[in-house]
Short mmCIF file of C-alpha atoms and ligand atoms in Angstrom, two decimals:
data_model
loop_
_atom_site.label_atom_id
_atom_site.label_comp_id
_atom_site.label_asym_id
_atom_site.label_seq_id
_atom_site.Cartn_x
_atom_site.Cartn_y
_atom_site.Cartn_z
CA MET A 1 0.00 0.00 0.00
CA VAL A 2 2.74 2.39 1.00
CA LYS A 3 4.61 1.44 -2.12
CA ARG A 4 1.59 2.08 -4.31
CA LEU A 5 1.00 5.51 -2.81
CA CYS A 6 4.63 6.40 -3.39
CA ALA A 7 4.33 5.25 -6.97
CA LEU A 8 1.18 7.31 -7.42
CA PHE A 9 2.81 10.39 -5.91
CA ALA A 10 5.85 9.93 -8.13
CA ALA A 11 3.59 9.80 -11.19
CA CYS A 12 1.78 13.00 -10.15
CA ALA A 13 5.04 14.71 -9.41
CA PHE A 14 6.29 13.68 -12.80
CA LEU A 15 3.28 15.19 -14.53
CA THR A 16 3.32 18.58 -12.76
CA PRO A 17 6.51 18.68 -10.76
CA VAL A 18 6.71 22.41 -10.08
CA VAL A 19 3.08 22.96 -9.10
CA VAL A 20 2.97 19.91 -6.83
CA ALA A 21 6.27 20.77 -5.22
CA GLN A 22 5.18 24.36 -4.52
CA ARG A 23 1.81 23.37 -3.17
CA ASP A 24 3.41 20.80 -0.87
CA ASP A 25 6.12 23.28 0.12
CA LYS A 26 3.50 25.82 1.11
CA SER A 27 1.36 23.37 3.05
CA ALA A 28 4.40 22.07 4.86
CA LEU A 29 5.57 25.61 5.61
CA ALA A 30 2.17 26.58 7.02
CA GLN A 31 2.18 23.43 9.17
CA ARG A 32 5.65 24.21 10.47
CA ILE A 33 4.50 27.68 11.46
CA ASP A 34 1.47 26.20 13.23
CA ALA A 35 3.84 23.99 15.21
CA THR A 36 5.62 27.10 16.56
CA ARG A 37 2.43 28.66 17.92
CA ASP A 38 3.05 28.07 21.62
CA HIS A 39 6.53 29.52 21.40
CA TYR A 40 5.45 32.69 19.62
CA ALA A 41 2.40 33.00 21.87
CA SER A 42 4.78 33.30 24.82
CA VAL A 43 6.97 35.87 23.00
CA ALA A 44 3.90 37.96 22.13
CA LYS A 45 2.62 37.72 25.70
CA GLU A 46 5.98 38.81 27.07
CA ILE A 47 6.10 41.90 24.83
CA TRP A 48 2.47 42.61 25.74
CA GLY A 49 3.58 42.59 29.38
CA PHE A 50 6.55 44.91 28.71
CA ALA A 51 4.15 47.48 27.16
CA GLU A 52 6.96 49.89 26.26
CA ILE A 53 6.16 53.17 24.52
CA GLY A 54 7.82 54.64 21.42
CA TYR A 55 11.66 54.70 21.43
CA GLN A 56 11.69 53.19 24.91
CA GLU A 57 11.12 49.60 23.75
CA GLN A 58 14.44 48.26 25.11
CA LYS A 59 13.14 44.93 26.44
CA SER A 60 10.81 44.26 23.51
CA SER A 61 13.52 45.04 20.96
CA ALA A 62 16.09 42.93 22.83
CA LEU A 63 13.74 39.94 23.01
CA LEU A 64 12.99 40.06 19.28
CA GLN A 65 16.70 40.42 18.47
CA GLN A 66 17.53 37.48 20.69
CA GLU A 67 14.89 35.34 18.93
CA LEU A 68 16.24 36.28 15.50
CA LYS A 69 19.84 35.57 16.49
CA ALA A 70 18.86 32.21 17.95
CA ALA A 71 17.14 31.40 14.64
CA GLY A 72 20.35 32.11 12.70
CA LEU A 73 19.82 35.64 11.40
CA GLN A 74 22.50 38.29 11.74
CA VAL A 75 21.36 41.29 13.74
CA ARG A 76 22.53 44.87 13.37
CA ALA A 77 21.24 46.82 16.37
CA GLY A 78 20.92 50.54 17.10
CA VAL A 79 20.60 51.52 13.44
CA ALA A 80 19.58 55.02 12.23
CA ASP A 81 20.66 56.60 15.55
CA ILE A 82 17.78 54.83 17.31
CA PRO A 83 18.79 52.53 20.18
CA THR A 84 15.80 50.17 19.72
CA ALA A 85 15.88 49.94 15.89
CA PHE A 86 17.51 46.92 14.26
CA VAL A 87 17.80 44.92 11.07
CA ALA A 88 18.16 41.12 11.01
CA THR A 89 19.39 39.42 7.84
CA PHE A 90 19.76 35.95 6.37
CA GLY A 91 21.10 35.01 2.94
CA SER A 92 22.70 37.17 0.30
CA GLY A 93 22.04 38.79 -3.04
CA LYS A 94 18.79 39.48 -4.84
CA PRO A 95 15.95 39.53 -4.33
CA VAL A 96 15.85 41.27 -0.98
CA VAL A 97 12.52 40.89 0.81
CA ALA A 98 11.85 42.66 4.09
CA ILE A 99 9.31 41.75 6.74
CA ILE A 100 8.39 44.57 9.10
CA GLY A 101 8.06 44.27 12.88
CA GLU A 102 6.66 46.91 15.27
CA PHE A 103 6.55 46.60 19.05
CA ASP A 104 5.65 49.91 20.73
CA ALA A 105 2.71 50.33 23.10
CA LEU A 106 0.36 53.28 23.73
CA PRO A 107 0.27 55.52 26.82
CA GLY A 108 -2.75 55.17 29.09
CA LEU A 109 -4.08 51.92 27.60
CA SER A 110 -2.91 49.54 30.32
CA GLN A 111 -5.56 46.83 30.66
CA GLU A 112 -5.81 43.26 31.88
CA ALA A 113 -5.91 40.57 29.21
CA GLN A 114 -8.92 38.51 28.19
CA THR A 115 -11.39 40.35 30.36
CA ALA A 116 -14.41 42.33 29.23
CA GLN A 117 -14.18 44.85 32.05
CA ARG A 118 -12.10 47.98 32.13
CA HIS A 119 -9.34 47.27 34.58
CA ALA A 120 -5.90 48.79 34.17
CA ILE A 121 -2.94 46.72 35.35
CA GLU A 122 -1.21 50.00 36.12
CA GLU A 123 -3.17 53.24 36.47
CA ASN A 124 -2.30 55.48 33.47
CA GLY A 125 0.21 52.85 32.39
CA ALA A 126 0.92 51.92 28.79
CA GLY A 127 -0.76 49.05 26.99
CA HIS A 128 -0.72 47.30 23.63
CA GLY A 129 -3.91 48.93 22.38
CA CYS A 130 -2.71 48.62 18.77
CA GLY A 131 -1.56 45.01 19.12
CA HIS A 132 2.05 45.74 18.18
CA ASN A 133 3.16 42.91 20.49
CA LEU A 134 1.39 40.66 17.98
CA LEU A 135 2.65 42.63 14.99
CA GLY A 136 6.31 42.26 15.93
CA THR A 137 5.95 38.62 16.97
CA GLY A 138 3.86 37.52 13.97
CA ALA A 139 6.46 39.11 11.70
CA LEU A 140 9.17 37.26 13.65
CA ALA A 141 7.39 33.92 13.16
CA ALA A 142 7.10 34.61 9.43
CA ALA A 143 10.70 35.76 8.99
CA VAL A 144 12.14 32.76 10.86
CA ALA A 145 9.95 30.34 8.90
CA VAL A 146 11.07 31.88 5.61
CA LYS A 147 14.70 31.76 6.73
CA ASP A 148 14.39 28.05 7.57
CA TRP A 149 12.71 27.40 4.22
CA MET A 150 15.49 29.27 2.37
CA ALA A 151 18.16 27.28 4.21
CA ALA A 152 16.41 23.97 3.49
CA THR A 153 15.78 24.69 -0.20
CA ARG A 154 19.00 26.65 -0.82
CA GLN A 155 16.89 29.49 -2.08
CA PRO A 156 19.04 32.40 -3.25
CA GLY A 157 18.28 35.92 -2.03
CA THR A 158 18.04 37.81 1.23
CA ILE A 159 15.35 37.83 3.89
CA ARG A 160 15.35 40.65 6.42
CA TYR A 161 13.39 41.51 9.53
CA TYR A 162 13.19 45.23 10.25
CA GLY A 163 12.71 46.07 13.92
CA THR A 164 10.97 49.43 13.60
CA PRO A 165 10.36 51.40 16.83
CA ALA A 166 7.90 54.16 17.64
CA GLU A 167 5.30 53.53 14.95
CA GLU A 168 2.81 55.38 17.16
CA GLY A 169 3.67 58.96 16.29
CA GLY A 170 7.46 58.66 16.39
CA SER A 171 7.96 58.05 12.64
CA GLY A 172 10.73 55.51 13.36
CA LYS A 173 10.69 54.09 9.84
CA VAL A 174 11.23 57.53 8.31
CA TYR A 175 14.66 57.74 9.99
CA MET A 176 15.45 54.18 8.94
CA ILE A 177 14.66 55.11 5.33
CA ARG A 178 16.83 58.22 5.66
CA ALA A 179 19.70 56.05 6.91
CA GLY A 180 19.49 54.12 3.61
CA LEU A 181 18.35 50.89 5.23
CA PHE A 182 15.65 50.22 2.61
CA LYS A 183 17.76 51.16 -0.41
CA ASP A 184 18.37 47.67 -1.78
CA VAL A 185 15.03 46.17 -0.75
CA ASP A 186 12.85 44.81 -3.60
CA ALA A 187 9.61 44.28 -1.69
CA VAL A 188 8.23 44.77 1.82
CA VAL A 189 5.72 42.43 3.48
CA SER A 190 3.80 43.53 6.55
CA TRP A 191 0.58 43.21 8.52
CA HIS A 192 -1.41 44.94 11.21
CA PRO A 193 -3.72 43.62 13.92
CA GLY A 194 -7.41 44.44 13.48
CA ASP A 195 -10.88 42.93 13.71
CA ARG A 196 -10.88 41.14 10.35
CA ASN A 197 -8.79 39.05 7.97
CA GLU A 198 -8.23 41.15 4.89
CA ALA A 199 -5.51 41.86 2.33
CA SER A 200 -7.10 44.71 0.37
CA PRO A 201 -4.85 47.42 -1.05
CA THR A 202 -5.91 50.18 1.34
CA SER A 203 -4.33 53.59 1.77
CA SER A 204 -4.11 55.69 4.95
CA THR A 205 -3.90 59.34 5.92
CA ALA A 206 -0.70 61.34 5.78
CA ASN A 207 0.07 62.75 9.21
CA VAL A 208 2.12 65.64 10.58
CA THR A 209 2.62 65.95 14.33
CA GLY A 210 4.19 68.73 16.35
CA LYS A 211 4.46 70.40 19.72
CA PHE A 212 3.68 74.13 19.88
CA ARG A 213 5.42 75.76 22.84
CA PHE A 214 4.38 79.20 24.04
CA ARG A 215 6.35 81.38 26.43
CA GLY A 216 4.85 84.36 28.29
CA VAL A 217 5.50 86.22 31.53
CA ALA A 218 4.65 84.88 34.99
CA ALA A 219 2.90 87.15 37.51
CA HIS A 220 0.56 86.97 40.47
CA ALA A 221 -2.77 86.09 38.88
CA ALA A 222 -4.73 88.23 41.38
CA ALA A 223 -2.29 90.91 42.58
CA ALA A 224 -0.60 91.77 39.28
CA PRO A 225 -2.29 90.07 36.32
CA ASP A 226 -1.55 93.13 34.15
CA ARG A 227 2.16 92.31 34.47
CA GLY A 228 1.66 88.81 33.14
CA ARG A 229 1.33 87.37 29.65
CA SER A 230 -0.33 83.97 29.72
CA ALA A 231 1.15 81.17 27.63
CA LEU A 232 -2.02 79.18 28.32
CA ASP A 233 -4.08 81.97 26.73
CA ALA A 234 -1.99 81.47 23.61
CA VAL A 235 -2.71 77.74 23.59
CA GLU A 236 -6.43 78.39 24.03
CA ALA A 237 -6.46 81.06 21.31
CA MET A 238 -4.65 78.73 18.93
CA ASP A 239 -7.02 75.84 19.67
CA TYR A 240 -10.03 78.13 19.16
CA MET A 241 -8.79 79.22 15.74
CA VAL A 242 -7.97 75.67 14.68
CA ASN A 243 -11.38 74.46 15.85
CA MET A 244 -13.04 77.08 13.66
CA MET A 245 -10.79 76.03 10.81
CA ARG A 246 -12.37 72.55 10.82
CA GLU A 247 -15.31 73.95 8.82
CA HIS A 248 -12.95 75.10 6.09
CA VAL A 249 -10.85 72.04 5.37
CA PRO A 250 -11.76 68.99 3.25
CA GLN A 251 -13.94 66.73 5.36
CA GLU A 252 -11.60 63.73 5.33
CA THR A 253 -9.15 65.86 7.35
CA ARG A 254 -8.53 64.90 10.97
CA ILE A 255 -7.07 67.34 13.52
CA HIS A 256 -6.58 66.43 17.18
CA TYR A 257 -4.60 67.84 20.06
CA ILE A 258 -3.86 67.52 23.75
CA ILE A 259 -2.63 70.25 26.08
CA THR A 260 0.56 68.80 27.53
CA ARG A 261 1.51 71.80 29.68
CA GLY A 262 -0.95 74.41 30.93
CA GLY A 263 0.74 76.06 33.88
CA SER A 264 1.41 74.89 37.40
CA ALA A 265 -1.00 76.84 39.63
CA PRO A 266 -4.13 78.93 38.96
CA ASN A 267 -2.72 81.85 40.97
CA VAL A 268 0.37 82.12 38.78
CA VAL A 269 -0.03 83.42 35.21
CA PRO A 270 1.47 80.53 33.21
CA ASP A 271 4.73 81.55 31.55
CA PHE A 272 4.93 78.26 29.68
CA ALA A 273 2.31 76.15 27.92
CA GLU A 274 2.48 73.44 25.27
CA VAL A 275 -0.06 71.88 22.94
CA TYR A 276 0.62 68.71 20.95
CA TYR A 277 -1.11 68.50 17.54
CA TYR A 278 -1.76 65.80 14.96
CA ALA A 279 -3.15 66.69 11.54
CA ARG A 280 -4.10 64.07 8.96
CA GLN A 281 -5.32 64.00 5.38
CA PRO A 282 -5.41 61.30 2.68
CA ASN A 283 -3.37 63.60 0.44
CA MET A 284 0.08 64.75 1.56
CA ARG A 285 0.02 67.90 -0.59
CA ILE A 286 -3.33 69.07 0.86
CA LEU A 287 -2.07 68.25 4.36
CA ASP A 288 0.99 70.45 3.80
CA GLY A 289 -1.30 73.43 3.21
CA ILE A 290 -3.47 72.64 6.25
CA TRP A 291 -0.42 72.28 8.48
CA ASP A 292 0.83 75.67 7.32
CA ARG A 293 -2.54 77.16 8.34
CA ILE A 294 -2.29 75.52 11.78
CA VAL A 295 1.17 77.05 12.19
CA ASP A 296 -0.28 80.43 11.18
CA ALA A 297 -2.96 80.06 13.88
CA ALA A 298 -0.19 79.44 16.41
CA LYS A 299 1.70 82.52 15.22
CA GLY A 300 -1.48 84.60 15.40
CA ALA A 301 -2.18 83.33 18.92
CA ALA A 302 1.31 84.32 20.04
CA LEU A 303 0.96 87.78 18.51
CA GLY A 304 -2.42 88.39 20.09
CA THR A 305 -1.41 87.25 23.57
CA GLY A 306 2.00 88.87 23.73
CA THR A 307 3.80 85.55 23.92
CA THR A 308 6.35 83.78 21.76
CA MET A 309 5.90 80.48 19.98
CA GLU A 310 8.28 77.78 18.91
CA LEU A 311 7.33 74.61 17.04
CA GLU A 312 8.95 71.20 17.16
CA VAL A 313 7.73 68.92 14.37
CA THR A 314 7.97 65.50 16.02
CA GLY A 315 6.65 63.31 13.23
CA ALA A 316 5.60 63.30 9.60
CA VAL A 317 4.40 60.36 7.52
CA TYR A 318 2.92 59.93 4.06
CA ASN A 319 -0.31 58.26 3.06
CA VAL A 320 0.17 54.58 2.12
CA LEU A 321 0.87 53.94 -1.56
CA PRO A 322 -1.11 50.76 -2.16
CA ASN A 323 0.09 48.01 -4.49
CA GLU A 324 -2.85 46.14 -5.96
CA TYR A 325 -0.71 43.52 -7.57
CA LEU A 326 1.05 42.55 -4.34
CA SER A 327 -2.25 42.69 -2.44
CA GLY A 328 -3.63 40.15 -4.93
CA VAL A 329 -0.69 37.82 -4.22
CA MET A 330 -1.18 38.23 -0.48
CA HIS A 331 -4.95 37.82 -0.69
CA ALA A 332 -4.54 34.47 -2.47
CA ASN A 333 -2.24 33.29 0.32
CA LEU A 334 -4.54 34.61 3.03
CA GLU A 335 -7.45 32.72 1.47
CA ARG A 336 -5.33 29.61 1.44
CA VAL A 337 -4.54 30.06 5.15
CA GLY A 338 -8.16 30.98 6.01
CA GLY A 339 -9.63 32.39 9.22
CA PHE A 340 -10.10 30.62 12.53
CA ALA A 341 -12.82 29.55 14.96
CA TYR A 342 -13.23 30.73 18.55
CA THR A 343 -13.59 28.24 21.39
CA PRO A 344 -16.88 28.69 23.34
CA GLU A 345 -14.95 30.66 26.01
CA GLU A 346 -13.37 32.92 23.39
CA ALA A 347 -16.76 33.51 21.74
CA LYS A 348 -18.20 34.46 25.14
CA PHE A 349 -15.32 36.86 25.80
CA ALA A 350 -15.78 38.41 22.34
CA GLU A 351 -19.53 38.88 22.86
CA GLU A 352 -19.01 40.38 26.32
CA ILE A 353 -16.35 42.84 25.23
CA ARG A 354 -18.46 43.95 22.27
CA LYS A 355 -21.18 45.03 24.73
CA THR A 356 -18.77 47.61 26.17
CA LEU A 357 -18.41 49.46 22.83
CA THR A 358 -20.24 52.76 22.36
CA ASP A 359 -21.85 51.60 19.10
CA ALA A 360 -23.15 48.17 18.15
CA PRO A 361 -20.53 46.62 15.83
CA ASP A 362 -21.50 46.05 12.21
CA VAL A 363 -19.56 42.78 12.06
CA ALA A 364 -20.61 39.60 13.85
CA VAL A 365 -18.70 37.17 16.04
CA GLY A 366 -17.79 34.42 13.60
CA SER A 367 -16.60 36.83 10.90
CA GLN A 368 -13.02 36.01 11.97
CA GLU A 369 -13.54 32.56 10.43
CA LYS A 370 -13.58 34.15 6.98
CA VAL A 371 -11.33 36.21 4.77
CA ARG A 372 -12.85 39.44 3.49
CA PRO A 373 -13.17 39.77 -0.28
CA ILE A 374 -10.59 42.09 -1.77
CA ARG A 375 -11.74 45.68 -2.39
CA THR A 376 -9.95 48.62 -3.92
CA GLY A 377 -9.89 52.35 -3.20
CA ALA A 378 -10.38 52.18 0.57
CA VAL A 379 -8.58 54.74 2.77
CA ASN A 380 -8.14 54.25 6.51
CA SER A 381 -8.36 57.45 8.55
CA SER A 382 -5.43 56.30 10.68
CA SER A 383 -1.79 56.80 9.74
CA THR A 384 1.39 54.75 9.75
CA ASP A 385 5.07 55.25 9.04
CA LEU A 386 4.84 52.13 6.86
CA ALA A 387 3.44 54.64 4.36
CA ASP A 388 6.88 56.19 3.89
CA VAL A 389 8.29 52.74 3.22
CA SER A 390 5.55 52.23 0.62
CA TRP A 391 6.76 55.31 -1.34
CA ASN A 392 10.31 53.89 -1.36
CA VAL A 393 9.74 50.16 -1.94
CA PRO A 394 6.73 48.19 -3.28
CA THR A 395 4.93 47.31 -0.06
CA VAL A 396 2.06 45.02 0.88
CA SER A 397 0.25 44.74 4.18
CA MET A 398 -2.73 42.79 5.51
CA THR A 399 -4.97 42.81 8.54
CA GLY A 400 -5.31 39.81 10.86
CA ALA A 401 -8.40 39.33 13.05
CA THR A 402 -6.73 39.70 16.43
CA PHE A 403 -9.39 41.91 18.04
CA ALA A 404 -12.98 40.74 18.62
CA PRO A 405 -15.11 41.81 15.61
CA GLY A 406 -16.01 45.48 16.02
CA VAL A 407 -13.29 46.31 18.57
CA PRO A 408 -11.38 49.38 17.35
CA ALA A 409 -7.62 49.83 17.73
CA HIS A 410 -6.29 52.24 20.40
CA SER A 411 -8.88 51.14 22.96
CA TRP A 412 -8.64 49.21 26.23
CA GLN A 413 -10.70 46.53 24.54
CA ALA A 414 -7.95 46.14 21.94
CA THR A 415 -5.32 45.82 24.69
CA ALA A 416 -7.44 43.08 26.32
CA CYS A 417 -7.69 41.22 22.99
CA ALA A 418 -3.99 41.68 22.12
CA GLY A 419 -3.07 39.83 25.31
CA SER A 420 -5.60 37.05 24.72
CA THR A 421 -5.76 33.73 22.88
CA ILE A 422 -7.85 35.25 20.09
CA GLY A 423 -5.02 37.73 19.51
CA ILE A 424 -2.58 34.85 19.14
CA LYS A 425 -4.87 33.04 16.70
CA GLY A 426 -5.15 36.13 14.49
CA MET A 427 -1.38 36.61 14.71
CA MET A 428 -0.74 33.09 13.43
CA VAL A 429 -3.03 33.68 10.43
CA ALA A 430 -0.93 36.72 9.56
CA ALA A 431 2.38 34.90 10.16
CA LYS A 432 1.40 32.15 7.72
CA ALA A 433 -0.01 34.49 5.05
CA MET A 434 3.13 36.67 5.23
CA ALA A 435 5.48 33.70 5.01
CA LEU A 436 3.65 32.19 2.03
CA THR A 437 3.57 35.57 0.28
CA THR A 438 7.31 35.99 0.84
CA VAL A 439 7.95 32.51 -0.55
CA ASP A 440 6.00 33.51 -3.68
CA LEU A 441 8.17 36.62 -4.08
CA PHE A 442 11.33 34.51 -3.87
CA THR A 443 10.21 31.72 -6.19
CA ASP A 444 8.63 33.72 -9.03
CA PRO A 445 10.56 36.83 -10.17
CA ALA A 446 7.50 37.98 -12.15
CA HIS A 447 5.83 39.04 -8.88
CA ILE A 448 8.47 41.62 -7.98
CA GLN A 449 8.66 42.79 -11.60
CA LYS A 450 4.91 43.40 -11.79
CA ALA A 451 4.79 44.98 -8.34
CA THR A 452 7.65 47.33 -9.28
CA ALA A 453 5.95 48.31 -12.55
CA GLU A 454 2.80 49.30 -10.64
CA PHE A 455 4.87 51.08 -7.99
CA ASP A 456 6.68 53.17 -10.65
CA GLU A 457 3.41 54.04 -12.33
CA ARG A 458 1.70 55.09 -9.10
CA ARG A 459 4.59 57.25 -7.95
CA GLY A 460 4.73 58.91 -11.34
CA PRO A 461 7.76 60.04 -13.30
CA GLY A 462 10.30 62.18 -11.49
CA PHE A 463 8.95 61.43 -8.00
CA VAL A 464 11.46 62.32 -5.33
CA TYR A 465 10.78 61.20 -1.77
CA LYS A 466 11.01 64.13 0.65
CA THR A 467 10.13 64.34 4.33
CA ARG A 468 9.61 67.21 6.76
CA LEU A 469 11.93 65.31 9.08
CA ALA A 470 14.80 65.61 6.61
CA ASP A 471 17.33 67.19 8.93
CA ARG A 472 16.06 66.47 12.41
CA LYS A 473 17.24 63.80 14.81
CA PRO A 474 14.80 61.07 15.85
CA ALA A 475 12.51 62.53 18.56
CA LEU A 476 13.56 59.89 21.08
CA ASP A 477 11.83 61.78 23.90
CA TYR A 478 8.56 62.57 22.08
CA ARG A 479 6.57 60.68 24.72
CA LYS A 480 7.95 62.77 27.56
ZN1 ZN B 1 -0.64 50.19 15.02
#
């Protein structure tokens, strides 16, 4: 019987050797990744527990580096003048395919895992409300699996893992691009946690962030207010003007701010105040004009309140340049991998946590079992520094269903899911789909050729990548 099966297999292999070999390769690769689930679940959980914010991800970065070294990749740490940035490499020559890992957490989103009640582990502490513990670890699982596959099949080319810090507002990748680290890369493969399995070619908003600092004159707020010039007045005047401006910008624009310094006591006229702004728009050129108007409002506020203003631009990222061709390749692999089922306990947790959302979700529990059909032309209102990579190298990214359906990113609910078993399940879907996509890019040169042709066409002739951060140092203290 065994002999007959072997004979049968040999005959099939003889008829369509390449197709059969690739199909078997891919199934075997996906199975090998499945077998690593417990290991990567513990890595993801550890990083979730570290919950380190942008540019302060020492432990998370070190753990990922250690994993990559142990797997046989060579690690270059502290690249681009950023202590927590690194690049891990295996192989040599072309093509060069890069898998992206992020690992920073968000301030204030500390939350216990797998519970549907708001309960911070540490009051005002940071938490993985964007699931970057899963992002970095899923990318690690994919990169190591591809490395092992390359070693076993003697596949020529280079696989890299980019450890990219401070995705949340720190623009870490922009500095890594500036340092030339993406120069020889042919394609970039990435993913992001979310509430669905999808590989559509979506764009994002371009985003400029900055801190406006006003300086006035301190005085007794009751005895000698006429001697004072309030820096907080300037912040309020600026915010008022910007809030009126909202009516006169294209409606897809997003502007948000927090007052980070507003004085130290009501009876002292504040001589220093600071407001931290984000402005976003699907079109970088339109955003440039809006940002200039925001800066004008700050100047006007300073003039009117007798204070001075200085601006520190802390971050700037493009809108994502989608690549439909690469998304098609990734979508096919994601469909092959498929979604996943919840256990009864996981389904209960998902239903409970959905009840805590302000609006009833438009997606049902169970939707994580499927892969969304591919759609074109969608733009997310959020932003990412992966966008800058996408204007330098053909880039593809997908979403894995790590959060209960309907749970938005940057919420305590997302932190709870990112530390849970459903988060791990979604992460493994992404790890497999990324690894299989990367294998496709290595084995069929036509993929990179077609992706590059689309990339060139979308960028247009004569495109030169420029960033507002051109001559500044990474804002390593932007969270302070
Ligand atoms: Zn994120």
